[in-house]
Amino acid sequence: MLDVVIIGSGPAGLCAAIYARRAGLSAVTIERSPMSGGQILNTYEVDNYPGLPGSNGFDMGMKFREHADKLGCEFMTANVLEIRTSCTERGELRAASVEEACGGAEDRFLVETDAGVLCAKAVVAAMGASHAKLNIPGEEAFAGRGVSYCATCDGAFFRGKTTAVIGGGDVAVEDAIFLARACEKVYLIHRRDELRAAKILQDQVMALPNVEILWDTVAREIEGGESVQALWLKNVKTGKKERLEVDGVFVAVGIIPDSGLVSGLADCDGRGYVIAGEDGASSLAGLFVAGDIRTKKLRQIITAAADGANAITSVQEYLLKMKIESQ
Ligand code: NAP
């Protein structure tokens, strides 16, 4: 019986693993692939993490993981299929087999993976978030053939070519800056007349001669043959439609939380984020959340890492409470 199972190895999960190890908890961190780091692996440059200016996201992810390895944190590479618990917040019996699998104990979590089953007194869910889709014609058909959700992964294929980035947040602007280094021309297509991205990124992108921002513009369709050839656009203010010839389309329209595993166990908001405060406590006792998966104002590496630390502190308090109550 583990004290805690941590699911996810982005900054939140890795930080939780480090804090759990240092707290002397028995913990296993489950990661989908042995490449720890989560979304930062696809970030070309991270310039807002104190002490590490101008870091490469991939290197940063590797450093976080090296730190955890150095402390002896235990990792398991697996896909989590289901999380079950014997008691919900309302005390209903959800799965009798959990009690059997966890040695007759109540209030325990059974984490079922494709590589085996883990039993723990608490769970920290740090599964993060995935790229949102535009859901327009051509997006799915051309995925991997000119449509991409990761400029740092696929940007090199568009050297000397024309690309479009869709979105106005940090990721879209960072992607446009990154692509401008290799592409002949980059269009940044944003649905409003103001970018959401940090001011420093806005200043950087606006200073680039080969980046053109198309304001108040939405993408309606992606067109092509073997690969992407054009984007159909519409100006939301004038109603004007135009065909823009591009070789690649980078979609950066936000993230959706990967909360499917826990959405049936704990309360989520309308967008699927697990409702939790800074302590990471969800509506289900023993289930804690950390990082982009939880309701919060600022989703950044530093807040994800802080969440991991806070969640483990909450786990410690929870375990102590359980121990006192059982005496
Ligand atoms: P985001 O901040 O939510 O921005 C999404 C952008 O896409 C917004 O500009 C939004 O427009 C636009 N958008 C959403 N749906 C759209 C649609 N259907 N069609 C066209 N445009 C659409 O998402 P993000 O840029 O992926 O960033 C995710 C989180 O990670 C954010 O909290 C961000 O701050 C954080 N992040 C931080 C860093 C860093 O600290 N260095 C780097 C990257 C990301 P509106 O503006 O009109 O809503």
Coordinates of C-alpha atoms and ligand atoms in Angstrom, one line a residue:
M1 CA 0.0 0.0 0.0
L2 CA 1.5 3.3 -1.2
D3 CA 1.0 6.6 0.6
V4 CA 0.4 8.3 -2.7
V5 CA 0.2 7.7 -6.4
I6 CA 1.1 10.8 -8.5
I7 CA -0.3 10.7 -12.1
G8 CA 1.6 12.8 -14.6
S9 CA 5.2 13.9 -15.0
G10 CA 4.9 17.5 -16.1
P11 CA 6.2 20.2 -13.7
A12 CA 3.3 19.6 -11.3
G13 CA 3.8 15.8 -11.1
L14 CA 7.6 16.0 -11.0
C15 CA 7.5 18.6 -8.2
A16 CA 5.0 16.5 -6.3
A17 CA 7.3 13.5 -6.7
I18 CA 10.3 15.5 -5.4
Y19 CA 8.3 16.8 -2.4
A20 CA 6.8 13.3 -1.7
R21 CA 10.3 11.8 -1.7
R22 CA 11.7 14.4 0.6
A23 CA 8.7 14.0 3.0
G24 CA 9.5 10.3 3.2
L25 CA 6.2 9.2 1.6
S26 CA 6.0 6.0 -0.3
A27 CA 5.1 7.3 -3.8
V28 CA 5.0 6.2 -7.4
T29 CA 4.7 8.7 -10.2
I30 CA 3.0 7.3 -13.3
E31 CA 4.0 8.8 -16.6
R32 CA 2.6 8.0 -20.0
S33 CA 6.0 8.1 -21.7
P34 CA 9.5 8.0 -20.1
M35 CA 10.0 11.5 -21.5
S36 CA 9.1 13.6 -18.5
G37 CA 8.3 17.3 -18.7
G38 CA 4.7 17.5 -20.1
Q39 CA 3.9 20.6 -22.2
I40 CA 7.2 22.3 -21.5
L41 CA 9.0 19.6 -23.7
N42 CA 7.3 21.4 -26.6
T43 CA 8.3 24.9 -25.5
Y44 CA 11.2 26.4 -27.3
E45 CA 12.1 29.0 -24.8
V46 CA 11.0 29.6 -21.2
D47 CA 12.1 33.0 -20.0
N48 CA 10.0 33.5 -16.9
Y49 CA 11.2 30.9 -14.5
P50 CA 13.4 32.6 -11.8
G51 CA 17.0 31.8 -12.0
L52 CA 16.8 30.1 -15.4
P53 CA 16.4 32.8 -17.9
G54 CA 16.2 31.8 -21.6
S55 CA 15.9 28.1 -20.8
N56 CA 15.0 25.6 -23.5
G57 CA 11.7 23.9 -22.4
F58 CA 13.0 20.4 -23.3
D59 CA 16.2 20.9 -21.3
M60 CA 14.2 22.2 -18.4
G61 CA 11.9 19.2 -18.4
M62 CA 15.0 16.9 -18.4
K63 CA 16.5 18.9 -15.5
F64 CA 13.3 18.5 -13.4
R65 CA 13.4 14.8 -14.1
E66 CA 17.1 14.4 -13.3
H67 CA 16.4 16.1 -10.0
A68 CA 13.6 13.6 -9.2
D69 CA 15.9 10.7 -10.3
K70 CA 18.7 12.0 -8.2
L71 CA 16.5 11.9 -5.1
G72 CA 15.4 8.4 -5.9
C73 CA 11.8 9.1 -6.9
E74 CA 10.1 6.0 -8.3
F75 CA 8.5 6.2 -11.7
M76 CA 6.3 3.8 -13.7
T77 CA 5.6 4.2 -17.4
A78 CA 2.0 3.2 -18.0
N79 CA -1.4 4.5 -19.2
V80 CA -3.8 4.9 -16.3
L81 CA -7.1 3.2 -17.3
E82 CA -9.2 3.9 -14.3
I83 CA -9.1 5.3 -10.7
R84 CA -11.5 3.7 -8.3
T85 CA -12.1 4.3 -4.7
S86 CA -14.2 2.4 -2.2
C87 CA -15.9 5.5 -0.9
T88 CA -17.0 8.6 -2.7
E89 CA -17.4 11.9 -0.8
R90 CA -20.9 10.7 -0.1
G91 CA -19.7 7.5 1.3
E92 CA -21.4 5.3 -1.4
L93 CA -19.7 2.1 -2.2
R94 CA -18.4 2.4 -5.7
A95 CA -16.4 -0.8 -6.2
A96 CA -16.2 -3.7 -3.8
S97 CA -13.1 -5.0 -5.6
V98 CA -11.2 -1.9 -4.4
E99 CA -11.6 -3.1 -0.8
E100 CA -10.4 -6.5 -1.8
A101 CA -7.5 -5.3 -3.8
C102 CA -6.4 -2.9 -1.2
G103 CA -6.4 -5.4 1.6
G104 CA -9.8 -4.6 3.1
A105 CA -9.0 -1.0 3.7
E106 CA -11.5 1.7 3.2
D107 CA -10.9 5.1 1.7
R108 CA -8.2 3.7 -0.5
F109 CA -7.6 4.3 -4.2
L110 CA -7.1 1.7 -6.8
V111 CA -5.2 3.0 -9.8
E112 CA -5.6 0.6 -12.6
T113 CA -3.0 0.9 -15.5
D114 CA -2.1 -1.1 -18.5
A115 CA 1.0 -2.2 -16.7
G116 CA -0.6 -3.3 -13.4
V117 CA -2.6 -2.0 -10.5
L118 CA -1.4 0.3 -7.7
C119 CA -3.1 0.8 -4.4
A120 CA -2.6 4.0 -2.4
K121 CA -4.0 6.0 0.4
A122 CA -4.1 9.2 -1.7
V123 CA -3.8 10.3 -5.3
V124 CA -2.3 13.4 -6.8
A125 CA -3.8 13.9 -10.3
A126 CA -1.4 16.0 -12.4
M127 CA -2.4 15.0 -15.9
G128 CA -2.2 18.5 -17.3
A129 CA -4.0 19.6 -20.4
S130 CA -4.0 19.0 -24.2
H131 CA -4.2 21.2 -27.2
A132 CA -7.7 22.5 -28.1
K133 CA -8.9 22.0 -31.6
L134 CA -10.4 24.5 -34.0
N135 CA -13.0 22.0 -35.2
I136 CA -13.1 23.4 -38.8
P137 CA -13.2 21.5 -42.1
G138 CA -9.7 20.2 -43.1
E139 CA -8.2 20.4 -39.6
E140 CA -8.4 16.7 -39.0
A141 CA -7.8 15.6 -42.6
F142 CA -4.6 17.6 -42.8
A143 CA -3.3 16.8 -39.2
G144 CA 0.3 15.8 -39.7
R145 CA 0.2 16.9 -43.4
G146 CA 0.6 20.6 -42.7
V147 CA -1.7 21.1 -39.6
S148 CA 0.3 21.0 -36.4
Y149 CA -0.3 21.7 -32.7
C150 CA 3.4 22.0 -31.9
A151 CA 5.7 24.6 -33.6
T152 CA 8.8 23.4 -31.8
C153 CA 8.2 19.8 -32.9
D154 CA 7.2 20.5 -36.5
G155 CA 8.5 24.0 -37.3
A156 CA 11.7 22.7 -39.0
F157 CA 9.6 21.1 -41.8
F158 CA 8.5 24.6 -42.9
R159 CA 12.0 26.2 -43.4
G160 CA 11.7 28.9 -46.1
K161 CA 7.9 28.4 -46.3
T162 CA 4.8 30.3 -45.4
T163 CA 2.9 29.3 -42.2
A164 CA 0.0 30.6 -40.2
V165 CA -0.4 30.4 -36.5
I166 CA -3.9 30.6 -35.1
G167 CA -4.5 32.1 -31.6
G168 CA -3.6 35.1 -29.6
G169 CA -2.3 33.6 -26.3
D170 CA 1.2 33.0 -25.1
V171 CA 1.6 29.8 -27.0
A172 CA 0.4 31.3 -30.3
V173 CA 2.8 34.3 -30.0
E174 CA 5.7 32.1 -28.9
D175 CA 5.0 29.8 -31.9
A176 CA 5.0 32.7 -34.3
I177 CA 8.3 34.0 -32.9
F178 CA 9.8 30.5 -33.1
L179 CA 8.6 29.9 -36.7
A180 CA 9.7 33.4 -37.9
R181 CA 13.3 32.2 -37.5
A182 CA 12.9 29.5 -40.1
C183 CA 9.9 30.5 -42.2
E184 CA 9.9 33.1 -44.9
K185 CA 6.6 34.5 -43.8
V186 CA 4.4 33.8 -40.7
Y187 CA 0.8 35.0 -40.4
L188 CA -0.5 35.3 -36.8
I189 CA -4.3 35.0 -37.1
H190 CA -6.3 36.2 -34.1
R191 CA -10.0 36.5 -33.7
R192 CA -9.9 39.8 -31.7
D193 CA -8.0 43.1 -32.1
E194 CA -5.9 42.6 -29.0
L195 CA -3.5 39.7 -28.1
R196 CA -4.0 37.8 -24.9
A197 CA -0.2 37.0 -24.7
A198 CA 2.2 38.6 -22.2
K199 CA 3.2 42.1 -23.2
I200 CA 6.9 41.1 -23.6
L201 CA 5.9 38.5 -26.2
Q202 CA 3.6 40.9 -28.0
D203 CA 6.5 43.4 -28.3
Q204 CA 8.8 40.7 -29.6
V205 CA 6.4 39.4 -32.2
M206 CA 5.4 42.9 -33.4
A207 CA 9.1 43.7 -34.0
L208 CA 9.6 40.8 -36.4
P209 CA 9.5 41.9 -40.1
N210 CA 8.3 38.5 -41.4
V211 CA 5.4 38.2 -39.1
E212 CA 2.1 39.7 -40.1
I213 CA -0.8 39.8 -37.7
L214 CA -4.3 39.4 -39.1
W215 CA -6.7 40.9 -36.5
D216 CA -10.3 40.1 -36.0
T217 CA -9.9 37.1 -38.2
V218 CA -11.1 33.5 -37.9
A219 CA -10.1 30.5 -39.9
R220 CA -13.1 28.8 -41.5
E221 CA -11.5 26.0 -43.5
I222 CA -8.1 24.4 -44.3
E223 CA -7.7 23.4 -47.9
G224 CA -5.1 21.4 -49.7
G225 CA -4.1 18.3 -51.8
E226 CA -1.4 16.1 -50.5
S227 CA -0.7 18.7 -47.8
V228 CA -2.0 22.0 -46.7
Q229 CA -2.2 24.7 -49.5
A230 CA -4.5 27.4 -48.1
L231 CA -6.6 28.7 -45.3
W232 CA -10.0 30.2 -45.8
L233 CA -10.4 33.2 -43.5
K234 CA -13.2 35.5 -42.4
N235 CA -12.9 39.0 -40.9
V236 CA -15.4 39.0 -38.1
K237 CA -15.9 42.8 -38.3
T238 CA -16.2 43.3 -42.0
G239 CA -17.5 39.9 -42.9
K240 CA -14.9 39.8 -45.7
K241 CA -13.7 36.3 -46.7
E242 CA -10.3 35.6 -48.2
R243 CA -8.1 32.6 -49.3
L244 CA -4.6 32.8 -47.8
E245 CA -2.0 30.5 -49.4
V246 CA 0.1 28.8 -46.7
D247 CA 2.1 25.6 -46.4
G248 CA 1.4 25.0 -42.7
V249 CA -1.1 25.8 -40.1
F250 CA -0.2 25.9 -36.4
V251 CA -3.2 25.7 -34.1
A252 CA -2.6 27.4 -30.7
V253 CA -6.1 28.1 -29.4
G254 CA -5.7 27.0 -25.9
I255 CA -5.8 23.9 -23.8
I256 CA -8.4 21.5 -22.5
P257 CA -7.8 19.7 -19.2
D258 CA -7.0 16.0 -19.2
S259 CA -9.4 15.4 -16.4
G260 CA -11.4 12.5 -17.8
L261 CA -9.9 10.0 -15.3
V262 CA -11.2 12.0 -12.3
S263 CA -14.2 13.9 -13.7
G264 CA -16.5 11.2 -12.4
L265 CA -14.9 11.2 -8.9
A266 CA -14.5 14.9 -8.2
D267 CA -16.4 18.1 -9.0
C268 CA -15.3 19.9 -12.2
D269 CA -16.2 23.3 -13.6
G270 CA -18.0 23.7 -16.9
R271 CA -14.8 23.6 -18.9
G272 CA -13.6 20.3 -17.2
Y273 CA -11.1 21.7 -14.8
V274 CA -11.2 20.0 -11.4
I275 CA -12.4 22.4 -8.8
A276 CA -9.6 22.9 -6.2
G277 CA -7.9 25.7 -4.4
E278 CA -4.2 26.2 -3.7
D279 CA -4.1 23.2 -1.4
G280 CA -5.1 21.0 -4.4
A281 CA -7.9 19.3 -2.4
S282 CA -10.7 18.1 -4.7
S283 CA -14.3 17.4 -3.6
L284 CA -13.3 13.8 -3.0
A285 CA -11.3 13.1 0.2
G286 CA -7.8 11.8 -0.6
L287 CA -7.8 13.0 -4.3
F288 CA -5.6 16.0 -4.8
V289 CA -5.0 17.9 -8.1
A290 CA -2.0 19.9 -9.2
G291 CA -1.1 21.9 -12.3
D292 CA -3.1 22.8 -15.4
I293 CA -5.8 20.3 -14.5
R294 CA -7.2 22.4 -11.6
T295 CA -9.2 25.6 -11.5
K296 CA -6.8 28.4 -11.2
K297 CA -6.0 31.8 -12.6
L298 CA -2.4 31.4 -13.9
R299 CA -1.3 28.3 -15.8
Q300 CA 2.5 28.5 -15.9
I301 CA 5.4 26.3 -15.1
I302 CA 6.0 28.0 -11.8
T303 CA 2.4 27.7 -10.7
A304 CA 2.3 24.1 -11.8
A305 CA 5.5 23.3 -9.7
A306 CA 4.0 25.2 -6.8
D307 CA 0.8 23.1 -7.1
G308 CA 2.9 19.9 -6.9
A309 CA 4.5 21.1 -3.6
N310 CA 1.2 22.2 -2.1
A311 CA -0.6 19.0 -3.1
I312 CA 2.0 16.9 -1.3
T313 CA 1.7 19.1 1.8
S314 CA -2.0 18.5 1.7
V315 CA -1.5 14.7 1.2
Q316 CA 0.7 14.7 4.4
E317 CA -2.0 16.5 6.4
Y318 CA -4.6 14.1 5.0
L319 CA -2.5 11.0 5.9
L320 CA -1.9 12.3 9.4
K321 CA -5.6 13.0 9.9
M322 CA -6.4 9.4 8.7
K323 CA -3.9 8.0 11.1
I324 CA -5.2 10.0 14.1
E325 CA -8.8 9.0 13.2
S326 CA -7.9 5.3 13.0
Q327 CA -6.3 5.3 16.5
Ligands
NAP1 P1 -4.8 30.7 -24.0 O1 -4.0 31.7 -23.1 O2 -6.1 30.2 -23.5 O3 -5.0 31.4 -25.4 C1 -5.8 30.8 -26.4 C2 -5.9 31.8 -27.5 O4 -6.6 31.2 -28.6 C3 -6.7 33.1 -27.1 O5 -6.0 34.2 -27.7 C4 -8.0 32.8 -27.7 O6 -8.7 34.0 -28.2 C5 -7.7 32.0 -28.9 N1 -8.8 31.0 -29.2 C6 -9.5 30.2 -28.4 N2 -10.4 29.5 -29.1 C7 -10.3 29.9 -30.4 C8 -11.0 29.6 -31.6 N3 -12.0 28.6 -31.6 N4 -10.7 30.2 -32.7 C9 -9.7 31.1 -32.7 N5 -9.0 31.5 -31.6 C10 -9.3 30.9 -30.5 O7 -4.0 29.4 -24.3 P2 -2.4 29.1 -24.6 O8 -1.8 30.2 -25.3 O9 -2.4 27.7 -25.2 O10 -1.8 29.0 -23.2 C11 -2.3 28.1 -22.2 C12 -1.8 28.5 -20.8 O11 -0.4 28.3 -20.7 C13 -2.1 29.9 -20.5 O12 -2.5 30.1 -19.2 C14 -0.7 30.6 -20.8 O13 -0.5 31.8 -20.0 C15 0.2 29.5 -20.3 N6 1.5 29.6 -21.0 C16 2.5 30.2 -20.3 C17 3.7 30.4 -20.9 C18 4.8 31.1 -20.2 O14 4.7 31.5 -19.1 N7 6.0 31.3 -20.8 C19 4.0 29.9 -22.2 C20 2.9 29.3 -22.9 C21 1.7 29.1 -22.2 P3 -9.2 35.1 -27.1 O15 -7.9 35.8 -26.7 O16 -10.1 35.9 -28.0 O17 -9.9 34.4 -26.0

